[in-house]
Short mmCIF file of C-alpha atoms in Angstrom, two decimals:
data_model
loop_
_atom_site.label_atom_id
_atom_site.label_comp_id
_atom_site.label_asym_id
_atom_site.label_seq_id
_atom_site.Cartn_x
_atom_site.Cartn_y
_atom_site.Cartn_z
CA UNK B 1 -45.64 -96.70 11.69
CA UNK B 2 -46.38 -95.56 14.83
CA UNK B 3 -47.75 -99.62 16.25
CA UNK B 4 -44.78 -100.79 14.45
CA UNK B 5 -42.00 -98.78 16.33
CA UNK B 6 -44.03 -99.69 19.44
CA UNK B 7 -44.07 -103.71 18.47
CA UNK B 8 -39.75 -102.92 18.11
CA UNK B 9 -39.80 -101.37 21.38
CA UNK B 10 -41.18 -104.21 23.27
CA UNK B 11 -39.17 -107.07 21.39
CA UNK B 12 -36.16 -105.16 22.13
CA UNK B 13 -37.20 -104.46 25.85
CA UNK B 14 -38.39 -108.33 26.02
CA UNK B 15 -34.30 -109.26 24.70
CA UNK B 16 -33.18 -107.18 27.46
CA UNK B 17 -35.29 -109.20 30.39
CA UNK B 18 -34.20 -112.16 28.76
CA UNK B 19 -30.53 -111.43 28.45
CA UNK B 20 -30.56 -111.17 32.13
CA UNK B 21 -32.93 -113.73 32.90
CA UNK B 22 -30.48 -115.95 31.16
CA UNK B 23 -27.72 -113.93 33.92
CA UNK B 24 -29.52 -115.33 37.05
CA UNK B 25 -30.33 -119.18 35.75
CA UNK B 26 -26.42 -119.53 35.02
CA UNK B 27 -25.54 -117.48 38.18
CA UNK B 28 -27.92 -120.95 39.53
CA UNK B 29 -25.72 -123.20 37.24
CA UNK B 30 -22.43 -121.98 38.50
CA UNK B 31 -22.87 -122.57 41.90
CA UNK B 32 -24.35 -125.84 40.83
CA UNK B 33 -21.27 -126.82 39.30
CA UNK B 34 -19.01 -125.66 42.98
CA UNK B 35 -21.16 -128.15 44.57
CA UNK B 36 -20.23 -130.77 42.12
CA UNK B 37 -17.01 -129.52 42.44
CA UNK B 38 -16.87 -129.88 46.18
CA UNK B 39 -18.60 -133.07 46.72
CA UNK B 40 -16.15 -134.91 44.51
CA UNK B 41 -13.41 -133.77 46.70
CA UNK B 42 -14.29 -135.72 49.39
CA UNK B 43 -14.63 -138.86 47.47
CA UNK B 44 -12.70 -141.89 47.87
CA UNK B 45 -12.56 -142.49 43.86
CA UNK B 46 -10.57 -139.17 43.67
CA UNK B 47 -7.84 -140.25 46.36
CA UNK B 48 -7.42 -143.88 44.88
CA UNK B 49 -6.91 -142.01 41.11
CA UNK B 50 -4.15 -140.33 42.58
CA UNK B 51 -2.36 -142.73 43.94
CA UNK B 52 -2.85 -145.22 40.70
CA UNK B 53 -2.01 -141.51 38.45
CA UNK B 54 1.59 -141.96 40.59
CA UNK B 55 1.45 -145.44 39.67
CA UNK B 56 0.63 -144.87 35.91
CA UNK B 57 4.58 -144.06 35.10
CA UNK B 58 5.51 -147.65 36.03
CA UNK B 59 3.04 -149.13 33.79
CA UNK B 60 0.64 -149.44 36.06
CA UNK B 61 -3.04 -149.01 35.48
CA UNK B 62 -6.70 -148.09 36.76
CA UNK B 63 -8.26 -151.17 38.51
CA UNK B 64 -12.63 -150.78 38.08
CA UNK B 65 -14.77 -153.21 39.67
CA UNK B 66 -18.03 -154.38 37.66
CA UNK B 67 -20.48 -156.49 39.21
CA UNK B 68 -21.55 -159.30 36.99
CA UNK B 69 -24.86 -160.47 37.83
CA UNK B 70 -24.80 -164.52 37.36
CA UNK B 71 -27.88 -166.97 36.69
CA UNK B 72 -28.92 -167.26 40.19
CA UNK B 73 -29.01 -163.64 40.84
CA UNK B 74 -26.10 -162.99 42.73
CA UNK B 75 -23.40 -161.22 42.09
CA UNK B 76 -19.69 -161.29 42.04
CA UNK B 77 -16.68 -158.46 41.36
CA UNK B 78 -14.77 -158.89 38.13
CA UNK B 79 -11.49 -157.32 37.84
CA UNK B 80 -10.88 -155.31 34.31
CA UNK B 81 -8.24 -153.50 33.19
CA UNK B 82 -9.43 -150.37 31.18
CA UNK B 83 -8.16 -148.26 28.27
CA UNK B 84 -4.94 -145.85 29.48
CA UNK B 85 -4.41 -142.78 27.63
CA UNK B 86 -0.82 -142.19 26.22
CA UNK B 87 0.41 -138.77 26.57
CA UNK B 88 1.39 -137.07 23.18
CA UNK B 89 4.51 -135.26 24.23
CA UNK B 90 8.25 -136.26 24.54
CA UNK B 91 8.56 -137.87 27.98
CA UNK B 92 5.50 -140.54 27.12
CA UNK B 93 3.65 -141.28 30.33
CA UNK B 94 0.52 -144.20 30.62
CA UNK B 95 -1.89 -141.85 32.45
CA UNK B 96 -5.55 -142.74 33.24
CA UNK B 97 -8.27 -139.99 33.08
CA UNK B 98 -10.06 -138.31 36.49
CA UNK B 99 -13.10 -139.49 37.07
CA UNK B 100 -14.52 -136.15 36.91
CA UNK B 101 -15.92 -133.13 38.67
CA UNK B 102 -17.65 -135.06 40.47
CA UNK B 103 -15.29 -137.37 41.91
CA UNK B 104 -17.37 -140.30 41.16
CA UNK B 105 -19.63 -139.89 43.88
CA UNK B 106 -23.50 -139.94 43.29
CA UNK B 107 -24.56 -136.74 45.07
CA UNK B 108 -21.65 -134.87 42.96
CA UNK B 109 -23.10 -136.65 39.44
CA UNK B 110 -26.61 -135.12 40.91
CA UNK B 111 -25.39 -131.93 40.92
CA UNK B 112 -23.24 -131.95 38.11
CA UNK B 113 -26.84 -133.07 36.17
CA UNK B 114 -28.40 -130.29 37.64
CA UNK B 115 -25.69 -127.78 36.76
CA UNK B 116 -25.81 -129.12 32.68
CA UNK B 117 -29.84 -128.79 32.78
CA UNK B 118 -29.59 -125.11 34.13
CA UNK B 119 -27.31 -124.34 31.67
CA UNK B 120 -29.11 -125.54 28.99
CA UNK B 121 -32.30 -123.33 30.41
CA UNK B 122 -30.17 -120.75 30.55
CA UNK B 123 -28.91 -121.05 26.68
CA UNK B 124 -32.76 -121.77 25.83
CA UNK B 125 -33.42 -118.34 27.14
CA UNK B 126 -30.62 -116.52 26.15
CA UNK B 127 -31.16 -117.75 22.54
CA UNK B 128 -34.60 -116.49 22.98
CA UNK B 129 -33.44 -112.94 23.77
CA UNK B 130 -30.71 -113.00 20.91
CA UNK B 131 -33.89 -113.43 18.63
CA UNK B 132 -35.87 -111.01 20.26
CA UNK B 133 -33.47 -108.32 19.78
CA UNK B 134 -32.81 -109.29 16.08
CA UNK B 135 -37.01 -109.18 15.54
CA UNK B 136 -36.57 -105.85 17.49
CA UNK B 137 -34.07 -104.49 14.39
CA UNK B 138 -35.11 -106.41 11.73
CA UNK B 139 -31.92 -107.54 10.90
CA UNK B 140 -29.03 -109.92 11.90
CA UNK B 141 -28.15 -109.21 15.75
CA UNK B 142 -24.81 -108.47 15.46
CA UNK B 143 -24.49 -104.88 14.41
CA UNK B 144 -22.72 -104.05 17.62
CA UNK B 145 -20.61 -105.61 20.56
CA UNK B 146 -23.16 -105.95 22.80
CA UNK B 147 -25.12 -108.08 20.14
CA UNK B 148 -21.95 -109.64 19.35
CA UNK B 149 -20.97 -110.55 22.72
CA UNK B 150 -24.67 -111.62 23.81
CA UNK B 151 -24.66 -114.10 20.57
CA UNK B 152 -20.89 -115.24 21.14
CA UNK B 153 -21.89 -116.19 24.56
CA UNK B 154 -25.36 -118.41 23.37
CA UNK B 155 -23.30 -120.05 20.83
CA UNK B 156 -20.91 -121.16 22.96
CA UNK B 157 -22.93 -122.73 25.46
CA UNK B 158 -24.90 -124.19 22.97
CA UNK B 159 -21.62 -125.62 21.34
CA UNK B 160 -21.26 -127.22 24.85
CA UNK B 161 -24.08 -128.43 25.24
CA UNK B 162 -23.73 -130.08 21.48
CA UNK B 163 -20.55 -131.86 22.56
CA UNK B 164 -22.24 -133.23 25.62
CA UNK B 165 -25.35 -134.79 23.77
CA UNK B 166 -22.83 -136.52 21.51
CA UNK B 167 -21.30 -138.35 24.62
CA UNK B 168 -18.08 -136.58 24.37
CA UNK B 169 -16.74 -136.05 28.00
CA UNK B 170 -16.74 -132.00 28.82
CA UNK B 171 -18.34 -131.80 31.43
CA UNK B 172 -15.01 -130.58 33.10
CA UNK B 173 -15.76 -127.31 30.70
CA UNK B 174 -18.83 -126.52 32.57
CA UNK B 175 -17.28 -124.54 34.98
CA UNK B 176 -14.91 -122.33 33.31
CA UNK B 177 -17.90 -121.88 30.74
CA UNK B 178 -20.82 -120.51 32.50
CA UNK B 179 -17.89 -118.06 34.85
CA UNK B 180 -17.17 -116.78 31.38
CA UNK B 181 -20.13 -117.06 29.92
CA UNK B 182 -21.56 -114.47 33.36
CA UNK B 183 -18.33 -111.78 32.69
CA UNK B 184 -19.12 -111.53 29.09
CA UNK B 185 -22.87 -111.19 29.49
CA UNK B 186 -22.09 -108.35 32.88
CA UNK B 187 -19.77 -106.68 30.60
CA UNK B 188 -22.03 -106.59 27.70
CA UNK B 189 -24.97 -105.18 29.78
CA UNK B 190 -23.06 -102.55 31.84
CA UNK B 191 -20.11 -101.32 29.39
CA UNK B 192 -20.85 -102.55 26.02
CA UNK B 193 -24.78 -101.99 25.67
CA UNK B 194 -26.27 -100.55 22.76
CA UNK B 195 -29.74 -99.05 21.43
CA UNK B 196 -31.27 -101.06 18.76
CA UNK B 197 -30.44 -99.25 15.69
CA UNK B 198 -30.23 -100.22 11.88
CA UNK B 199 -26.86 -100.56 10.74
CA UNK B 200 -25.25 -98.34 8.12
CA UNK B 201 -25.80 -99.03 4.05
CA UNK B 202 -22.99 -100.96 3.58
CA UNK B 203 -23.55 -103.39 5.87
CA UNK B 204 -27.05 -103.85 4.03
CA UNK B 205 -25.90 -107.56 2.66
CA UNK B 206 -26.16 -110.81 2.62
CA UNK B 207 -22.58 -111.67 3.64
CA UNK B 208 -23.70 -110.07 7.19
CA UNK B 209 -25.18 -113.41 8.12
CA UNK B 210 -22.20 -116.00 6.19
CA UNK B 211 -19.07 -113.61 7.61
CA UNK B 212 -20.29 -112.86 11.11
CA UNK B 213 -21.48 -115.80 11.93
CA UNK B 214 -19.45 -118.04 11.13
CA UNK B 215 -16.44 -115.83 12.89
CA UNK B 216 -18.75 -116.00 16.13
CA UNK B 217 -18.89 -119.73 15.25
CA UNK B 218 -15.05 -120.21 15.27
CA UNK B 219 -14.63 -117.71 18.70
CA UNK B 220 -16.77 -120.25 20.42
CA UNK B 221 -15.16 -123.39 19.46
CA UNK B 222 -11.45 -121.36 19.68
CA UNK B 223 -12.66 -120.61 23.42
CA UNK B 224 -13.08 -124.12 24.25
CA UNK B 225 -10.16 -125.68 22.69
CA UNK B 226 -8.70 -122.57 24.78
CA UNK B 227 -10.07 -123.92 27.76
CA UNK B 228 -9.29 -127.24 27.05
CA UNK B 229 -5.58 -125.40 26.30
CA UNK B 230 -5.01 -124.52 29.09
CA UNK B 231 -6.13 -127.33 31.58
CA UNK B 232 -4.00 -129.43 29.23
CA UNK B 233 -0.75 -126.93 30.80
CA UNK B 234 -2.29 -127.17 34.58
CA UNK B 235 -2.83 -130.64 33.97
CA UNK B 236 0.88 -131.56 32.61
CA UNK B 237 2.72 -130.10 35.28
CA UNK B 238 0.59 -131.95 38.32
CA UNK B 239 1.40 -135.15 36.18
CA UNK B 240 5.18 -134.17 35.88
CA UNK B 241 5.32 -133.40 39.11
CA UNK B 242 3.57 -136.50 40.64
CA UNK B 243 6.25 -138.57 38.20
CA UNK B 244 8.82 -136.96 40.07
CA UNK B 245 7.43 -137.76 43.30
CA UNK B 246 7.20 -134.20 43.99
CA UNK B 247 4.09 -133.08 46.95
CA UNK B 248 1.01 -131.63 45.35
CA UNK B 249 -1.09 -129.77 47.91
CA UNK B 250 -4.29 -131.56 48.88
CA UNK B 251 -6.55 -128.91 47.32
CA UNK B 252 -4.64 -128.54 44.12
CA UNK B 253 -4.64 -132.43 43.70
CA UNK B 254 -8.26 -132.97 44.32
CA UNK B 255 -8.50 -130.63 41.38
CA UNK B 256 -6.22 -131.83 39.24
CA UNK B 257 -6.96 -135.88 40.03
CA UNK B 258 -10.64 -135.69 38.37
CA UNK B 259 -9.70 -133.75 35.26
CA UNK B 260 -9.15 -135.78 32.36
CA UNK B 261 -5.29 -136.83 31.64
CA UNK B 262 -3.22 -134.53 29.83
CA UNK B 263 -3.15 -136.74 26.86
CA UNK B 264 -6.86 -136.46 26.18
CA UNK B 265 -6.76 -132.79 27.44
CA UNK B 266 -3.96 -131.96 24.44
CA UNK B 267 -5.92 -134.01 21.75
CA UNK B 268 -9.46 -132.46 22.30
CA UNK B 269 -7.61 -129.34 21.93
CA UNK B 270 -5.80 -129.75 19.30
CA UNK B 271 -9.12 -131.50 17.30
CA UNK B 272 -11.28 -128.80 18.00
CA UNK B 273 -9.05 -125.79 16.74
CA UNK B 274 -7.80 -128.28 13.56
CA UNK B 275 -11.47 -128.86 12.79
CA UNK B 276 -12.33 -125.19 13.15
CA UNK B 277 -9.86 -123.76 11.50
CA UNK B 278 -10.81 -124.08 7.79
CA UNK B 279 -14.11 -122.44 8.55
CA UNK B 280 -11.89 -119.59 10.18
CA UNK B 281 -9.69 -119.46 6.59
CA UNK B 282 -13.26 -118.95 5.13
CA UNK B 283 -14.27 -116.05 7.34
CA UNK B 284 -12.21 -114.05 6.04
CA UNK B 285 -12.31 -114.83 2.90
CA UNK B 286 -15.70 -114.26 2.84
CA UNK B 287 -15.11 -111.10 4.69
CA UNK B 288 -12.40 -109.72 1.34
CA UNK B 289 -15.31 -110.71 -0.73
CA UNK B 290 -18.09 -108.62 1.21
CA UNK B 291 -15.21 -105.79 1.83
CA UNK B 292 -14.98 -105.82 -2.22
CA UNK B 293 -18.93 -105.60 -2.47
CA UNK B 294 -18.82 -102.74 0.32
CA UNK B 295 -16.10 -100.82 -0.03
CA UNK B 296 -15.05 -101.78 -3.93
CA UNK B 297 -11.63 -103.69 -2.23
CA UNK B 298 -11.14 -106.72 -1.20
CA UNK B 299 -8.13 -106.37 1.33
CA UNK B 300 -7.29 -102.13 2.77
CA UNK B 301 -5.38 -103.10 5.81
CA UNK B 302 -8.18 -102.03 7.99
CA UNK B 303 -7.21 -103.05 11.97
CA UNK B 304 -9.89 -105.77 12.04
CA UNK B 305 -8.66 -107.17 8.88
CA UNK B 306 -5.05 -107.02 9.72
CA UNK B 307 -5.45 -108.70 13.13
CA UNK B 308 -8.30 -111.37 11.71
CA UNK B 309 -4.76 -112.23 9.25
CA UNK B 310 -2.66 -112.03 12.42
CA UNK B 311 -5.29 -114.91 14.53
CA UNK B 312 -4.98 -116.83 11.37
CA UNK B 313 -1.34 -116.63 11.35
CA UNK B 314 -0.84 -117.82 14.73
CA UNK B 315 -3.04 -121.00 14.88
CA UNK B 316 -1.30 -121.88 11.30
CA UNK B 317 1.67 -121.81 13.85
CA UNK B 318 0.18 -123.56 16.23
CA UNK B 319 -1.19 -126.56 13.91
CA UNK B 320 2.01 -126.83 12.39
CA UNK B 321 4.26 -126.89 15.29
CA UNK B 322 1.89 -129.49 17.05
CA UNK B 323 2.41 -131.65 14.28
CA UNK B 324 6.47 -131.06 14.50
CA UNK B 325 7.87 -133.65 16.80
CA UNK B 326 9.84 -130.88 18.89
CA UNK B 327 7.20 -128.62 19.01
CA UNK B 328 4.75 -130.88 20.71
CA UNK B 329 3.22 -130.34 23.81
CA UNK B 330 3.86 -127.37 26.02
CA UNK B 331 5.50 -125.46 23.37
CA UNK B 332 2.76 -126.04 20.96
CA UNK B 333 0.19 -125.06 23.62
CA UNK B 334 1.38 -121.93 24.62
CA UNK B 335 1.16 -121.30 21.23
CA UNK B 336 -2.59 -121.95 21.07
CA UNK B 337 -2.78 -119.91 24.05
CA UNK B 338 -1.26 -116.99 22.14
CA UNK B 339 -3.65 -117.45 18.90
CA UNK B 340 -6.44 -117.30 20.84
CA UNK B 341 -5.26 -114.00 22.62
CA UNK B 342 -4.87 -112.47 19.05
CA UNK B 343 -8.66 -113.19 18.50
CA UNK B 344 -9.53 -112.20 21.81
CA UNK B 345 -8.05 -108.65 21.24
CA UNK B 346 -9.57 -108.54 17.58
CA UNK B 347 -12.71 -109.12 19.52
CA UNK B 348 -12.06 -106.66 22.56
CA UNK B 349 -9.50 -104.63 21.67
CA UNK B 350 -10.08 -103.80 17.85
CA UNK B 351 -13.49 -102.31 18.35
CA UNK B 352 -12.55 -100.49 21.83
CA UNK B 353 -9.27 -99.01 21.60
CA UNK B 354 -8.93 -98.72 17.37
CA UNK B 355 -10.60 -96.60 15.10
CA UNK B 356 -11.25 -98.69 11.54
CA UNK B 357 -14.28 -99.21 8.62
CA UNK B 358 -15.10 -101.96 11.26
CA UNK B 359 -16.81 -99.52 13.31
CA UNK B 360 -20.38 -99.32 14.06
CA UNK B 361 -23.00 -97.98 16.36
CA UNK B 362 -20.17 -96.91 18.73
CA UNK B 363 -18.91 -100.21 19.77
#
């Protein structure tokens, strides 16, 4: 008894060392990712985007040179006209994407590499410390917030990462990510921390491992279509405003120039919540089915019931108002924006600030 509370002890100091080991390699990562960040604002690519972006609205389009290597072995440039995205919304503009955080330029790609490669170290080890701490309890990791958050955070780098080695192009999220990714982790270490403990009897179930983590699961992909969201809005209004002929600061532009167009910002949104949210309708059904196991009811109003109904509610709105023709792009976006506030506060604010059967091991 006495070996095995000592084996606990370790795994669950071992979690701790690796939760914050997994702090300092994306602390590395972010400031990986400013480099990338800064390098590609001094490249050429990102000025001559800009200027074709302005160009876009009169049907113009993005100019790439290939070199084509002929028999002889020289070469020669070949003009090609690439794929334009169309933007969704009313007001249809022919809008290229960015070419990226990092501008296009080799040393910003370099860093950019090395910024995706930390980050995956640092989800490698912060996976490793989410399984430490559930060997530690002998049970699912996620009896409190501070498991919670540490989990929500690993599975949402590691969703990512998942995107990336299918060739999708996010690397744009890589910033925003790991800054998040670094709050949530500091708050759950300083605020939300939590003993180890076993959870209480009715929690003793099966449905622990189908309801929570597949509502951790849906948080992570709702953050990035967030993300993704909300770029879309920043993204828009640069476009509109370059349309329009109106002057963009230099430093704002740089930005905004190697981000993806607002088209493809909108539909990886709008994919990513669509796709997720059937498994987010199944969350909580599966949570009325474990409540009726647990508490012998299905549905009691609890406050983390209530506002799971209320985040389902709103990104019902928001799918069906971005399929409504006048409810399509900024309108429907804010919308999304909203949703994912509700599940932020049934995340945050539910287990702070409210009292409910939801309530364990003090947070």
């Amino acid at each position: 008894m006495i070996l095995a509370a000592t084996t606990n002890e370790n795994l669950a100091h071992t979690a701790n060392v690796l939760v914050y080991s997994s702090m300092a390699v994306y602390t590395l990562a972010f400031f990986a990712h400013i480099v990338e960040w800064v390098l590609g604002s001094r490249s050429k690519v990102g000025r001559t985007a800009a200027a074709l972006t302005g160009a876009g609205a009169a049907g113009s389009a993005t100019v790439e040179v290939r070199t084509a290597e002929k028999e002889n072995g020289g070469g020669t440039a070949v003009l090609e006209r690439p794929k334009v995205i169309t933007r969704s919304a009313a007001g249809r503009r022919d809008v290229p994407d960015g070419p990226g955080a990092a501008g296009g330029t080799l040393k910003g790609d370099l860093y950019g590499r090395i910024a995706v490669a930390l980050t995956a170290l640092g989800f490698l080890i912060e996976a490793a410390g989410v399984i430490s701490r559930a060997m530690a309890v002998q049970r699912a990791p996620w009896g409190n917030m501070y498991e919670f958050s540490t989990t929500f955070s690993t599975v949402a780098v590691g969703t990512y990462l998942a995107f990336l080695l299918t060739k999708k192009n996010v690397r744009w999220i890589g910033l925003p990510l790991v800054t998040t990714v670094l709050l949530n982790l500091g708050v759950a270490t300083t605020v939300l921390y939590t003993d180890s403990d076993q959870l209480v009897p009715a929690l003793h179930s099966y449905w622990l491992w189908i309801h929570v983590s597949t509502a951790i699961f849906c948080g992570a992909v709702f953050y990035l279509g967030a993300v993704g969201t909300l770029f879309y809005l920043l993204r828009d209004v640069y476009e509109s405003k370059v349309a329009r002929g109106v002057t963009v600061g230099r430093a704002w532009s740089s930005v905004m120039e190697r981000l993806p167009a607002a088209a493809t910002l909108d539909k990886f949104s709008y994919r990513v919540n669509a796709a997720v949210f059937p498994l987010w309708t199944f969350t909580i059904i599966a949570g009325a089915i474990w409540a009726g196991d647990a508490w012998g009811r299905y549905w009691g109003w609890d406050p983390k019931e209530v506002w799971s109904f209320i985040t389902w509610v709103a990104y019902a709105t928001y799918l069906h108002a971005r399929a409504t023709a006048g409810w399509k792009g900024r309108k429907a976006a804010t919308l999304a924006l909203v949703a994912f506030g509700c599940w932020l506060f049934n995340y945050y604010g539910v287990n702070i600030f409210v009292t409910g059967k939801h309530s364990y091991a003090g947070v």
